[in-house]
């Protein structure tokens, strides 16, 4: 029998990535029986390990599982793409033309990579010694390129605007430089790190530590600069210094480029987009994670316009807030839980060393391990990133237990 054109669920969650599955699992554990997750992908990814895939410290296969295996029991999985949302009519439209209605909506479709925004980049990534760790298929290519490079210029770029894991564009530069040092070729390679910002990192204390790490490898850093053009076959990249307006052409031996990012186009075009976000991210109260106009709608994860870093670690703190506040709204009560902006970035500084940056909306450090100094590159923190956090993700976070 064909599926009905219109069906209703008490809670509809858009996106079955880190945020969507975490919230779905929590709602199911709390006894909500009618939860639907709309997710078109048959695969679920653990993206934080992609940096280590690109750095030759993890296999891509360890970062992916079948979506069916992570979908919480009792949740209805709608394997379709959402194309539009109408918050007044309480509907979401699916790619197959069907419509879902809901009492509560949780928006968690992540963000969109926009390689087309830089002329030449989309055609170049994955070939011509250019890659990005921001794509499952391309992260292994980064490691291939790093191993092939024995001289010349290695270019690492970060785009302007909010992106997921803002530390990742520079982490791969440190992993590569450490590898080249161990191979005794670092002195033959000019490593350039291009940052659109004046600082290394949003949190100034860890930013200073990173400045020292980059200097230790002899990395040239271009601040207030970004990639504006790539000619893959010629191995030529053009950089723009936004302060002086000067352009610089670099002939590279390898390029690691992070594409510009934004909310998915249909999200940016929806009434839920924040008019204050030039990138179309979703409007949401930064403490309750609820939409200010439509109190039956919540948003979290990369798609939310929150003044904190977009990370899986942030979602680990956001998911319980959304679940608690949605359960309260269901009972007709005001939201009891508040998100303090906690985020964390494991900053890989070498093949076996890591800093752990953890802070909140005020950029105040929020250490999970107050007795150890995570502003110093540490082996135990590297073990946490490589083995501890993936296990926490697959076995606890996606089950609504962490
Ligand atoms: P995602 O996990 O991307 O999920 C979004 C889901 O929505 C996807 O499954 C997608 O298929 C689905 N979707 C998309 N469009 C639609 C649609 N139209 N309809 C329905 N569903 C849709 N975080 C850390 O905490 N630590 C790190 O060290 C770290 N390093 C990173 C390194 C890299 C290279 C990258 C790329 C990310 C890193 N992150 C890190 C960030 C972290 O992975 C993300 O912040 C997190 O996965 C975002 O979760 P999300 O659920 O918002 O989006």
Short mmCIF file of C-alpha atoms and ligand atoms in Angstrom, two decimals:
data_model
loop_
_atom_site.label_atom_id
_atom_site.label_comp_id
_atom_site.label_asym_id
_atom_site.label_seq_id
_atom_site.Cartn_x
_atom_site.Cartn_y
_atom_site.Cartn_z
CA UNK A 1 0.00 0.00 0.00
CA UNK A 2 1.50 3.42 -0.88
CA UNK A 3 2.49 5.65 2.09
CA UNK A 4 -0.17 8.26 2.95
CA UNK A 5 0.54 11.72 1.58
CA UNK A 6 0.28 13.24 5.03
CA UNK A 7 1.16 11.70 8.39
CA UNK A 8 1.44 13.05 11.91
CA UNK A 9 4.03 12.53 14.65
CA UNK A 10 4.13 14.09 18.08
CA UNK A 11 7.83 14.97 17.63
CA UNK A 12 9.53 15.33 14.26
CA UNK A 13 13.34 15.62 14.30
CA UNK A 14 14.95 16.88 11.09
CA UNK A 15 18.39 15.28 10.68
CA UNK A 16 19.74 12.05 12.14
CA UNK A 17 23.32 13.21 12.68
CA UNK A 18 25.03 13.86 16.00
CA UNK A 19 22.33 16.19 17.31
CA UNK A 20 19.22 14.52 15.93
CA UNK A 21 20.05 11.01 17.16
CA UNK A 22 21.16 12.31 20.59
CA UNK A 23 17.84 14.09 21.12
CA UNK A 24 15.76 11.22 19.70
CA UNK A 25 17.43 8.77 22.09
CA UNK A 26 16.80 11.04 25.08
CA UNK A 27 13.13 11.54 24.20
CA UNK A 28 12.61 7.80 23.77
CA UNK A 29 14.30 7.13 27.12
CA UNK A 30 11.94 9.68 28.69
CA UNK A 31 8.97 7.71 27.36
CA UNK A 32 7.92 9.80 24.33
CA UNK A 33 6.42 7.11 22.09
CA UNK A 34 5.84 8.95 18.80
CA UNK A 35 9.19 10.35 17.59
CA UNK A 36 10.08 10.48 13.88
CA UNK A 37 13.60 11.25 12.59
CA UNK A 38 13.79 12.48 9.00
CA UNK A 39 17.22 11.52 7.67
CA UNK A 40 18.04 10.75 4.00
CA UNK A 41 21.50 9.23 4.52
CA UNK A 42 22.02 5.49 4.96
CA UNK A 43 25.30 6.26 6.75
CA UNK A 44 26.03 8.01 10.05
CA UNK A 45 29.43 9.65 10.49
CA UNK A 46 31.63 10.47 13.48
CA UNK A 47 33.23 13.55 11.92
CA UNK A 48 35.67 14.53 14.71
CA UNK A 49 37.95 11.63 13.70
CA UNK A 50 38.26 12.94 10.13
CA UNK A 51 41.16 15.15 11.26
CA UNK A 52 43.03 12.04 12.34
CA UNK A 53 42.09 10.25 9.09
CA UNK A 54 43.66 13.14 7.15
CA UNK A 55 46.68 13.00 9.45
CA UNK A 56 47.18 9.26 8.98
CA UNK A 57 46.21 8.41 12.58
CA UNK A 58 42.82 6.72 12.00
CA UNK A 59 41.01 4.79 9.25
CA UNK A 60 38.01 6.35 7.53
CA UNK A 61 36.12 3.07 8.07
CA UNK A 62 36.22 3.71 11.83
CA UNK A 63 34.20 6.92 11.39
CA UNK A 64 31.07 5.50 9.74
CA UNK A 65 28.23 3.17 10.75
CA UNK A 66 24.97 2.21 9.05
CA UNK A 67 22.28 4.74 9.95
CA UNK A 68 19.94 1.86 10.84
CA UNK A 69 22.33 0.84 13.64
CA UNK A 70 22.34 4.24 15.37
CA UNK A 71 18.59 4.93 15.03
CA UNK A 72 17.14 4.52 18.54
CA UNK A 73 14.68 1.65 19.00
CA UNK A 74 11.05 2.70 18.71
CA UNK A 75 11.80 5.79 16.61
CA UNK A 76 10.20 6.07 13.15
CA UNK A 77 12.95 6.63 10.59
CA UNK A 78 11.71 8.59 7.57
CA UNK A 79 14.49 8.09 4.99
CA UNK A 80 13.78 11.26 3.07
CA UNK A 81 15.13 14.78 2.73
CA UNK A 82 13.17 17.74 4.11
CA UNK A 83 12.73 20.46 1.49
CA UNK A 84 10.64 23.04 3.39
CA UNK A 85 9.13 23.81 6.76
CA UNK A 86 5.99 25.83 7.56
CA UNK A 87 5.97 26.67 11.27
CA UNK A 88 2.46 28.19 11.19
CA UNK A 89 0.93 25.14 9.52
CA UNK A 90 3.20 22.83 11.61
CA UNK A 91 4.33 20.91 8.55
CA UNK A 92 7.54 19.74 6.96
CA UNK A 93 7.60 18.87 3.27
CA UNK A 94 9.66 15.88 2.13
CA UNK A 95 11.59 15.37 -1.10
CA UNK A 96 9.06 12.72 -2.22
CA UNK A 97 6.24 15.27 -1.98
CA UNK A 98 4.77 13.85 1.25
CA UNK A 99 4.07 16.10 4.22
CA UNK A 100 4.60 15.41 7.91
CA UNK A 101 2.71 17.29 10.61
CA UNK A 102 3.99 17.61 14.16
CA UNK A 103 3.25 18.91 17.64
CA UNK A 104 6.95 19.58 18.30
CA UNK A 105 9.77 20.07 15.81
CA UNK A 106 13.50 19.69 16.47
CA UNK A 107 15.72 21.13 13.73
CA UNK A 108 19.10 19.37 13.44
CA UNK A 109 20.03 19.13 9.73
CA UNK A 110 23.62 20.32 10.24
CA UNK A 111 25.30 22.74 7.86
CA UNK A 112 26.23 22.80 4.20
CA UNK A 113 29.70 22.95 2.61
CA UNK A 114 29.93 25.50 -0.20
CA UNK A 115 33.09 24.70 -2.22
CA UNK A 116 31.46 26.44 -5.22
CA UNK A 117 31.80 29.77 -3.39
CA UNK A 118 35.53 29.77 -4.27
CA UNK A 119 36.21 29.65 -8.03
CA UNK A 120 38.09 26.47 -8.94
CA UNK A 121 37.80 24.81 -5.52
CA UNK A 122 34.97 22.33 -6.19
CA UNK A 123 36.73 20.95 -9.31
CA UNK A 124 40.09 20.79 -7.53
CA UNK A 125 39.24 19.04 -4.26
CA UNK A 126 40.15 15.37 -4.45
CA UNK A 127 42.63 15.87 -7.31
CA UNK A 128 45.64 18.05 -8.15
CA UNK A 129 47.13 17.43 -4.67
CA UNK A 130 44.19 19.24 -3.05
CA UNK A 131 41.84 17.82 -0.43
CA UNK A 132 39.73 18.58 2.61
CA UNK A 133 39.16 16.71 5.86
CA UNK A 134 35.62 18.14 5.86
CA UNK A 135 34.41 15.33 3.61
CA UNK A 136 34.42 11.61 4.43
CA UNK A 137 35.58 10.65 0.90
CA UNK A 138 38.36 13.24 0.79
CA UNK A 139 40.00 12.98 4.23
CA UNK A 140 42.05 9.90 3.19
CA UNK A 141 43.29 11.97 0.24
CA UNK A 142 44.81 14.47 2.69
CA UNK A 143 46.98 11.76 4.19
CA UNK A 144 48.00 10.60 0.70
CA UNK A 145 49.01 14.18 -0.19
CA UNK A 146 50.93 14.68 3.06
CA UNK A 147 52.96 11.51 2.43
CA UNK A 148 53.68 12.51 -1.19
CA UNK A 149 54.95 15.96 -0.24
CA UNK A 150 58.74 16.10 0.25
CA UNK A 151 59.35 19.75 -0.68
CA UNK A 152 57.71 22.93 -1.97
CA UNK A 153 54.82 24.76 -0.32
CA UNK A 154 52.05 23.14 1.71
CA UNK A 155 49.04 25.42 2.04
CA UNK A 156 46.32 25.07 4.71
CA UNK A 157 43.33 27.42 4.50
CA UNK A 158 40.31 28.31 6.66
CA UNK A 159 37.29 30.23 5.26
CA UNK A 160 35.62 33.26 6.89
CA UNK A 161 32.35 32.80 8.78
CA UNK A 162 31.18 30.27 11.36
CA UNK A 163 32.29 26.73 10.49
CA UNK A 164 32.18 23.43 12.32
CA UNK A 165 35.15 22.74 14.57
CA UNK A 166 37.01 25.96 13.94
CA UNK A 167 40.24 24.35 15.17
CA UNK A 168 40.22 21.66 12.47
CA UNK A 169 41.72 23.81 9.65
CA UNK A 170 44.89 24.31 11.69
CA UNK A 171 45.01 20.91 13.47
CA UNK A 172 45.81 19.20 10.18
CA UNK A 173 48.69 21.63 9.56
CA UNK A 174 50.27 20.57 12.88
CA UNK A 175 49.74 16.86 12.19
CA UNK A 176 51.36 17.28 8.77
CA UNK A 177 54.28 19.36 10.05
CA UNK A 178 55.00 16.81 12.79
CA UNK A 179 54.99 14.01 10.19
CA UNK A 180 57.38 15.95 7.93
CA UNK A 181 59.66 16.66 10.89
CA UNK A 182 59.77 12.95 11.73
CA UNK A 183 60.58 12.24 8.06
CA UNK A 184 63.35 14.88 8.24
CA UNK A 185 61.87 16.88 5.35
CA UNK A 186 60.17 19.72 7.24
CA UNK A 187 63.15 22.00 6.51
CA UNK A 188 62.45 21.54 2.77
CA UNK A 189 58.75 22.40 3.04
CA UNK A 190 57.32 25.89 3.38
CA UNK A 191 54.15 25.46 5.44
CA UNK A 192 51.61 28.30 5.20
CA UNK A 193 48.53 28.48 7.41
CA UNK A 194 45.84 30.92 6.24
CA UNK A 195 43.41 32.18 8.88
CA UNK A 196 40.57 34.67 8.22
CA UNK A 197 40.86 35.96 11.78
CA UNK A 198 43.33 38.16 13.65
CA UNK A 199 43.70 35.50 16.34
CA UNK A 200 44.53 31.81 16.22
CA UNK A 201 41.44 30.77 18.13
CA UNK A 202 38.29 32.32 19.63
CA UNK A 203 39.45 31.59 23.19
CA UNK A 204 42.55 33.76 23.71
CA UNK A 205 44.44 31.57 26.21
CA UNK A 206 44.42 28.54 23.94
CA UNK A 207 45.01 30.88 20.99
CA UNK A 208 48.32 31.92 22.51
CA UNK A 209 49.36 28.31 23.02
CA UNK A 210 48.58 27.61 19.35
CA UNK A 211 50.67 30.59 18.27
CA UNK A 212 53.65 28.94 20.00
CA UNK A 213 52.89 25.55 18.43
CA UNK A 214 52.81 27.05 14.91
CA UNK A 215 56.04 28.96 15.53
CA UNK A 216 57.69 25.77 16.81
CA UNK A 217 57.09 24.09 13.45
CA UNK A 218 58.23 27.20 11.56
CA UNK A 219 54.77 27.64 10.03
CA UNK A 220 54.13 30.97 8.27
CA UNK A 221 50.74 32.30 9.34
CA UNK A 222 48.65 34.71 7.26
CA UNK A 223 46.03 36.35 9.49
CA UNK A 224 42.93 38.21 8.18
CA UNK A 225 43.40 36.30 4.94
CA UNK A 226 41.42 33.72 3.00
CA UNK A 227 41.48 31.67 -0.19
CA UNK A 228 39.63 33.33 -3.10
CA UNK A 229 40.64 31.33 -6.19
CA UNK A 230 42.23 27.99 -7.08
CA UNK A 231 43.71 26.77 -10.33
CA UNK A 232 44.10 23.06 -9.65
CA UNK A 233 46.03 21.95 -12.77
CA UNK A 234 48.49 24.87 -12.28
CA UNK A 235 48.65 24.20 -8.50
CA UNK A 236 48.03 27.90 -7.94
CA UNK A 237 46.02 29.43 -5.11
CA UNK A 238 45.11 33.10 -4.69
CA UNK A 239 44.83 34.56 -1.19
CA UNK A 240 43.17 37.84 -0.22
CA UNK A 241 44.35 39.89 2.75
CA UNK A 242 41.09 41.52 3.89
CA UNK A 243 42.88 44.28 5.82
CA UNK A 244 45.15 45.56 3.07
CA UNK A 245 43.13 44.26 0.11
CA UNK A 246 46.35 42.74 -1.29
CA UNK A 247 46.24 39.50 -3.25
CA UNK A 248 49.00 36.90 -3.14
CA UNK A 249 49.49 33.95 -5.49
CA UNK A 250 50.93 30.78 -4.02
CA UNK A 251 52.24 27.88 -6.04
CA UNK A 252 51.54 24.88 -3.85
CA UNK A 253 52.79 21.31 -3.71
CA UNK A 254 49.73 20.38 -1.64
CA UNK A 255 46.59 22.19 -0.55
CA UNK A 256 44.26 21.47 2.37
CA UNK A 257 41.28 23.79 1.94
CA UNK A 258 38.24 24.04 4.21
CA UNK A 259 35.22 25.10 2.12
CA UNK A 260 33.03 28.04 3.19
CA UNK A 261 29.98 26.89 5.17
CA UNK A 262 26.40 28.01 5.75
CA UNK A 263 23.01 26.71 6.77
CA UNK A 264 21.46 24.43 4.12
CA UNK A 265 19.79 26.60 1.42
CA UNK A 266 16.24 25.49 2.31
CA UNK A 267 16.88 26.35 5.98
CA UNK A 268 18.25 29.79 5.10
CA UNK A 269 15.14 30.38 2.95
CA UNK A 270 12.74 29.30 5.72
CA UNK A 271 10.96 31.57 8.22
CA UNK A 272 13.06 29.92 10.96
CA UNK A 273 16.34 31.46 9.71
CA UNK A 274 17.83 34.11 11.97
CA UNK A 275 17.66 37.51 10.23
CA UNK A 276 20.87 38.38 12.12
CA UNK A 277 22.80 35.49 10.56
CA UNK A 278 24.31 36.28 7.13
CA UNK A 279 24.84 32.52 6.77
CA UNK A 280 21.17 31.58 7.28
CA UNK A 281 21.64 29.72 10.56
CA UNK A 282 18.53 29.15 12.68
CA UNK A 283 17.13 31.61 15.17
CA UNK A 284 17.03 30.16 18.65
CA UNK A 285 17.13 31.41 22.22
CA UNK A 286 20.75 30.83 23.21
CA UNK A 287 19.83 29.49 26.66
CA UNK A 288 16.64 27.44 26.10
CA UNK A 289 17.43 26.45 22.46
CA UNK A 290 13.80 27.21 21.65
CA UNK A 291 12.56 29.35 18.78
CA UNK A 292 11.44 32.75 20.11
CA UNK A 293 8.41 32.93 17.76
CA UNK A 294 7.27 29.32 17.66
CA UNK A 295 7.66 27.78 21.15
CA UNK A 296 7.04 24.24 19.85
CA UNK A 297 10.24 24.41 17.74
CA UNK A 298 13.77 23.75 19.00
CA UNK A 299 17.11 23.79 17.19
CA UNK A 300 20.59 22.58 18.08
CA UNK A 301 23.88 21.57 16.57
CA UNK A 302 25.67 23.09 13.59
CA UNK A 303 22.48 24.61 12.12
CA UNK A 304 21.72 26.77 15.18
CA UNK A 305 22.88 30.38 15.26
CA UNK A 306 24.53 30.20 18.69
CA UNK A 307 27.47 32.37 19.76
CA UNK A 308 29.69 29.39 20.47
CA UNK A 309 31.78 26.92 18.46
CA UNK A 310 29.96 24.34 16.36
CA UNK A 311 31.16 20.99 17.73
CA UNK A 312 29.89 17.55 18.68
CA UNK A 313 31.06 18.34 22.22
CA UNK A 314 28.73 21.35 22.30
CA UNK A 315 25.88 19.09 21.16
CA UNK A 316 26.62 16.72 24.04
CA UNK A 317 25.56 19.59 26.34
CA UNK A 318 22.77 20.92 24.07
CA UNK A 319 20.89 17.63 23.60
CA UNK A 320 19.87 17.25 27.28
CA UNK A 321 18.72 20.89 27.30
CA UNK A 322 16.50 20.43 24.23
CA UNK A 323 15.09 17.17 25.60
CA UNK A 324 14.32 18.66 29.04
CA UNK A 325 12.75 21.81 27.62
CA UNK A 326 10.68 19.93 25.05
CA UNK A 327 9.39 17.54 27.73
CA UNK A 328 8.43 20.54 29.88
CA UNK A 329 6.68 22.24 26.92
CA UNK A 330 4.74 18.99 26.40
CA UNK A 331 3.47 19.31 29.98
CA UNK A 332 2.66 22.98 29.39
CA UNK A 333 5.48 24.14 31.69
CA UNK A 334 8.16 26.80 31.08
CA UNK A 335 11.63 25.58 30.00
CA UNK A 336 13.60 24.49 33.08
CA UNK A 337 17.04 23.92 31.47
CA UNK A 338 19.60 26.47 30.25
CA UNK A 339 22.59 25.95 27.96
CA UNK A 340 25.68 27.90 29.06
CA UNK A 341 27.43 27.78 25.67
CA UNK A 342 29.82 24.99 26.66
CA UNK A 343 31.90 23.80 23.75
CA UNK A 344 35.12 21.92 23.49
CA UNK A 345 37.76 21.50 20.84
CA UNK A 346 40.42 18.81 21.12
CA UNK A 347 43.31 20.63 19.43
CA UNK A 348 45.68 18.08 17.97
CA UNK A 349 49.16 19.64 17.98
CA UNK A 350 51.24 16.63 16.93
CA UNK A 351 50.77 13.01 15.93
CA UNK A 352 50.43 12.03 19.59
CA UNK A 353 49.76 15.26 21.47
CA UNK A 354 46.64 17.31 22.12
CA UNK A 355 45.35 20.35 23.99
CA UNK A 356 41.76 20.24 25.20
CA UNK A 357 40.06 23.64 24.87
CA UNK A 358 36.76 23.80 26.81
CA UNK A 359 34.89 27.04 27.42
CA UNK A 360 31.44 28.64 27.55
CA UNK A 361 29.62 31.68 26.08
CA UNK A 362 31.87 34.01 28.13
CA UNK A 363 35.01 32.19 26.86
CA UNK A 364 35.62 31.16 30.47
CA UNK A 365 37.53 27.85 30.64
CA UNK A 366 35.24 24.96 31.67
CA UNK A 367 37.66 22.11 32.32
CA UNK A 368 36.24 18.57 32.53
CA UNK A 369 39.53 17.50 34.16
CA UNK A 370 40.29 20.39 36.55
CA UNK A 371 43.32 18.66 38.05
CA UNK A 372 45.32 18.45 34.82
CA UNK A 373 46.72 21.23 32.63
CA UNK A 374 44.99 20.85 29.25
CA UNK A 375 46.62 24.05 27.94
CA UNK A 376 49.78 21.98 27.51
CA UNK A 377 50.01 19.43 24.67
CA UNK A 378 49.46 16.05 26.32
CA UNK A 379 49.63 12.37 25.34
CA UNK A 380 46.75 11.39 27.65
CA UNK A 381 44.49 13.93 25.91
CA UNK A 382 45.53 12.47 22.55
CA UNK A 383 44.42 9.03 23.79
CA UNK A 384 41.13 10.63 24.84
CA UNK A 385 40.59 12.04 21.33
CA UNK A 386 41.67 8.92 19.45
CA UNK A 387 39.97 6.27 21.59
CA UNK A 388 37.97 7.73 24.51
CA UNK A 389 35.73 10.25 22.74
CA UNK A 390 34.74 7.93 19.83
CA UNK A 391 33.71 5.25 22.34
CA UNK A 392 31.76 7.82 24.35
CA UNK A 393 30.04 8.91 21.13
CA UNK A 394 28.97 5.53 19.78
CA UNK A 395 28.16 3.84 23.10
CA UNK A 396 26.78 6.63 25.29
CA UNK A 397 25.97 9.91 23.50
CA UNK A 398 23.97 8.34 20.65
CA UNK A 399 22.05 6.31 23.26
CA UNK A 400 21.09 9.42 25.22
CA UNK A 401 23.34 8.45 28.12
CA UNK A 402 26.08 11.11 27.89
P1 LIG B 1 25.58 16.45 11.39
O1 LIG B 1 26.19 15.47 12.33
O2 LIG B 1 26.36 16.87 10.21
O3 LIG B 1 24.18 15.83 10.98
C1 LIG B 1 23.25 16.48 10.14
C2 LIG B 1 22.36 15.39 9.57
O4 LIG B 1 21.26 16.01 8.89
C3 LIG B 1 23.09 14.52 8.56
O5 LIG B 1 22.93 13.17 8.91
C4 LIG B 1 22.42 14.87 7.23
O6 LIG B 1 22.36 13.76 6.34
C5 LIG B 1 21.04 15.30 7.68
N1 LIG B 1 20.39 16.21 6.73
C6 LIG B 1 20.98 17.12 5.94
N2 LIG B 1 20.06 17.75 5.19
C7 LIG B 1 18.86 17.22 5.53
C8 LIG B 1 17.53 17.45 5.09
N3 LIG B 1 17.27 18.34 4.13
N4 LIG B 1 16.54 16.71 5.65
C9 LIG B 1 16.81 15.80 6.61
N5 LIG B 1 18.05 15.54 7.06
C10 LIG B 1 19.06 16.24 6.51
N6 LIG B 1 33.48 18.27 16.92
C11 LIG B 1 34.04 18.03 18.14
O7 LIG B 1 33.35 18.04 19.15
N7 LIG B 1 35.39 17.76 18.27
C12 LIG B 1 36.20 17.70 17.20
O8 LIG B 1 37.40 17.44 17.34
C13 LIG B 1 35.65 17.92 15.90
N8 LIG B 1 36.43 17.86 14.80
C14 LIG B 1 35.85 17.96 13.57
C15 LIG B 1 36.65 17.81 12.45
C16 LIG B 1 36.11 17.88 11.18
C17 LIG B 1 37.00 17.71 9.99
C18 LIG B 1 34.71 18.08 11.03
C19 LIG B 1 34.09 18.11 9.65
C20 LIG B 1 33.90 18.26 12.14
C21 LIG B 1 34.46 18.20 13.42
N9 LIG B 1 33.69 18.39 14.57
C22 LIG B 1 34.25 18.21 15.81
C23 LIG B 1 32.31 18.95 14.46
C24 LIG B 1 31.21 17.93 14.65
O9 LIG B 1 31.44 16.77 13.90
C25 LIG B 1 29.89 18.59 14.26
O10 LIG B 1 29.75 19.80 14.99
C26 LIG B 1 28.69 17.72 14.54
O11 LIG B 1 28.78 16.47 13.90
C27 LIG B 1 27.41 18.41 14.09
O12 LIG B 1 26.29 17.63 14.35
P2 LIG B 1 24.89 17.97 13.69
O13 LIG B 1 23.96 16.90 14.13
O14 LIG B 1 24.54 19.38 13.90
O15 LIG B 1 25.18 17.81 12.14
#
